[in-house]
Amino acid sequence: MDITVYAIPAILALVAKAVIYLYARYSPIRNLETRLYLFFLFALSIQNVAEINVFSSFAKHYPEPTGGILYFGASIVAIALLLHLALVLSGSLAQRGNKYVAFIYLPTGILELLLWGTDRLVAGFEPVQYTYTKIPGSLYFLFEIYTLGYFVAVLALLVYGTKRKTSTTYQRLKNKIMLFGLLPFIALVLLIVGLQHFGMRLFNTTATLPIALTFFLAVTVYATHQYRLFDIAYIIPWSKVRARKTAFYDRIRAMIAEIADLGSVREAVLRLADTLRCPVALVSTGKPVLAVAGGAQQMVAFPLEYLHRIDRIVVANEIADSDPATYKLMQSHGVAAIVPFYPHSHSASGWMLLGDKFSEQVYTPLDFKMVEQLFDKMAELFLDKLLFMRTQLAAAERRLQMSELRLQQTEAGLTTLRGEIESLREQNRRLAREQVADSLIAAETPAHGALPSIILLGRDKPMLKLLRRHFPQADQYVGPDSASFRRQDPPEVLVCRLDADRGADDAWLALLTQQHGRVAALLYGNGAQEFIATHLEPLAGALVEILPDDATDEAIARRIQALANLHRGALAVPDADCPLIGVSQPFQEAMRDAARLAGFVEPVLIESGDARELATVARYIHSLSGRPGEFHMRPAHLTDTLAAYEGGTLLLTGADTLAPETLEPLIATTGKARLLLGAENAGESLRARFRSFALRLPTLRERRLDLPLLVHYFTLQYNLRAGTQTYLTQTDVDELMAVRYPANMDALRAEVFDRLNAKHRVSAPAPEMELALADKTLDEHVATFEARLIAQTLERCQGNKSKAARLLGLRPNTLHYKLERYGLGGKKDKSETN
């Protein structure tokens, strides 16, 4: 093939079109715009081939070119495709629908028929200088009108697209870029058509048009195959776009500089909404809505299951064709972009939803580069804040779980209580007159949702790993002599590994005795049991438990949590058999009053029906007062000198048995000794005498909420003394609280020890009654068992019917009725009958 130098522009243009075609073919964007562009590119490529053929024919001195008609045919199709593309870009086609597309290609078909079927459009070709020029036919003016009209329409549509208010910024920018690339091409075409119309044929399109056309194609492929376009107006120094963008970038830089000083996630989201001028919502997995700003209530309803699929920045305009379902969902919720933060993390994942106005501000590559820098800085801030909020949320969830557990326990207790009430109603229906039964009001246990502080003493990596799986805050030190450990505040629970080496016993004993009552200890290892057996006396009253060798991970975690709860309720243990442990409101109020009275020197009246508890609280007041002397206790009726008690604290028991004329001189002669008066049942006059210096201790029945903690404490003491690992079940505790409620601390300790002894005792079970052989009815069997139970309770209470009624949970008149019924009341003497 002979090629002239004038064919080089056409050849280069064809090569450029091939490169552009490869770029467009492998672009991820697939929509109507890109398909029209490929057709347009193909038509222009055919035009280039025709151009090359024209120059080849000229080089061979043919009278007419072989590709002249093909050149005009490809040009007619390309012009129609360009108008169709302009309609799509301007948005006019979306408004009017596809039914008008046929009107675009109807003139094209007519011109193609005239071109290929007749010579009325192009009569022929004739050589001119370096190429050929056409010989216009009688209807060639139709081609000129077609070309001029379509190009003017393309210009009008693109101008309309740049001004259309309903279009997005991205759509208007595409029209601007297309208009920028098309202006040289249209100007050249109109110039050549006009010159040739007036007979000037020395200047035609075969050598000049490929250059302008290649520039237009390069600009068009950029506009149709990129989502983030450069704004041409930004390069103009005085343009409004440059001023707006400069202010926008300045706001972003200012926020990046001050983001580290923002105090909370909500403050950061508010600041971001102001910077981007769009609504912002921050959502997460654990807590769906973390912060909202700028009226983003519609966005927070975005489904979380869709957010879990997003691991990169998603812009609504960029997924309209690739993911139409997500695009429609974002459009319906007013979301323009979604920015993920640590999407693959279970504890710190979050997603930022940006409102529709985001796309009006951010659409160029430089815009996205700036906001991505801002999002990177915010991700660091959100990680810290989200982890902190996640910790708070986990603590709240734990408190909620504990509350739900207590609610379930309360419901179970309520069911038992209803059953008891029904039973009592059945038993008392024979009574002519029945008094209203007293009701027991159980106070709600305070929730301790925070994780306990735990320290592991000993080199045991598997145990440390286990602890941190359940308690991430657990720490580890080498042993009790560790200097770093001694500098720490005492934890709630010490987990201690005691080996068979007896050389460290003194250090362990010193640690446990010094921290007596201040820390709970869970001991394990092959030397733990022997250590406890050797040091029973100094460890009496300590919150110490030995871990079974076969305990599971969950059992260990439960033991630690139970010890932590016991430690939180433990105020002091002056007496191992009467601990000051409780979380109920009456107990807490009494202990606060005791701490307040400890700071005074005036005599204090302590009223309690439990002599041991009274002495324990008196010792507690003495320890808080900081007096240099010792604590002493004696009955109030003994009259000896009080000089020996100077500087200390003296407890006089039985003050309610003394007459006022005896009590007042006794109070006056105490000297410098702190006087505490104990009374089992003080009268109104005695309480009025001491007024605000009177302390009443609640009974154990008033402290119903404290009973599980006290049962746990006495269980630990039993296991330490007996060298066992025996525990009561929840059923045992419920039965103790419902049927055999103890009157005082000694009775509670005895009841717990009796039940533990029964569980630990290895003996043959008592033979069951041969009910099938007994000639009795069911009511008679029940009556026999009930009579035996009442008789045993009376014997245990030494004949005290009021105390027996309390232990049995009966009213005194009900117990009296049963005694008479079963013949257990005995004969009444004259004093009783009279």
Tab-separated table of C-alpha atoms in Angstrom, residues 22 55 90 107 147 177 191 332 383 410 419 428 443 465 469 480 504 535-536 620 698 734 753 803-804:
chain	number	residue	atom	x	y	z
A	22	LEU	CA	-8.282	-0.993	25.023
A	55	PHE	CA	-4.588	8.772	0.831
A	90	SER	CA	-27.341	15.822	29.850
A	107	PRO	CA	-32.377	11.025	9.487
A	147	THR	CA	-24.238	17.897	10.461
A	177	ILE	CA	-15.507	18.124	30.304
A	191	LEU	CA	-15.348	25.721	9.607
A	332	SER	CA	-33.641	5.598	49.948
A	383	LEU	CA	-10.426	3.396	67.706
A	410	THR	CA	-36.590	-13.451	92.615
A	419	GLY	CA	-46.790	-22.031	97.363
A	428	ASN	CA	-55.466	-21.992	108.709
A	443	ALA	CA	-34.318	-5.702	99.184
A	465	LYS	CA	-3.874	-17.278	80.205
A	469	ARG	CA	-9.566	-15.061	78.987
A	480	PRO	CA	4.542	-12.468	97.827
A	504	ALA	CA	7.880	-19.789	101.575
A	535	HIS	CA	-2.011	-22.179	109.894
A	536	LEU	CA	-5.671	-22.597	110.778
A	620	TYR	CA	-15.452	-2.401	115.091
A	698	PRO	CA	-30.848	-4.823	112.138
A	734	ASP	CA	-33.437	-21.397	99.172
A	753	PHE	CA	-22.221	-26.266	109.446
A	803	LYS	CA	-38.261	-18.864	118.764
A	804	ALA	CA	-39.569	-22.184	117.408
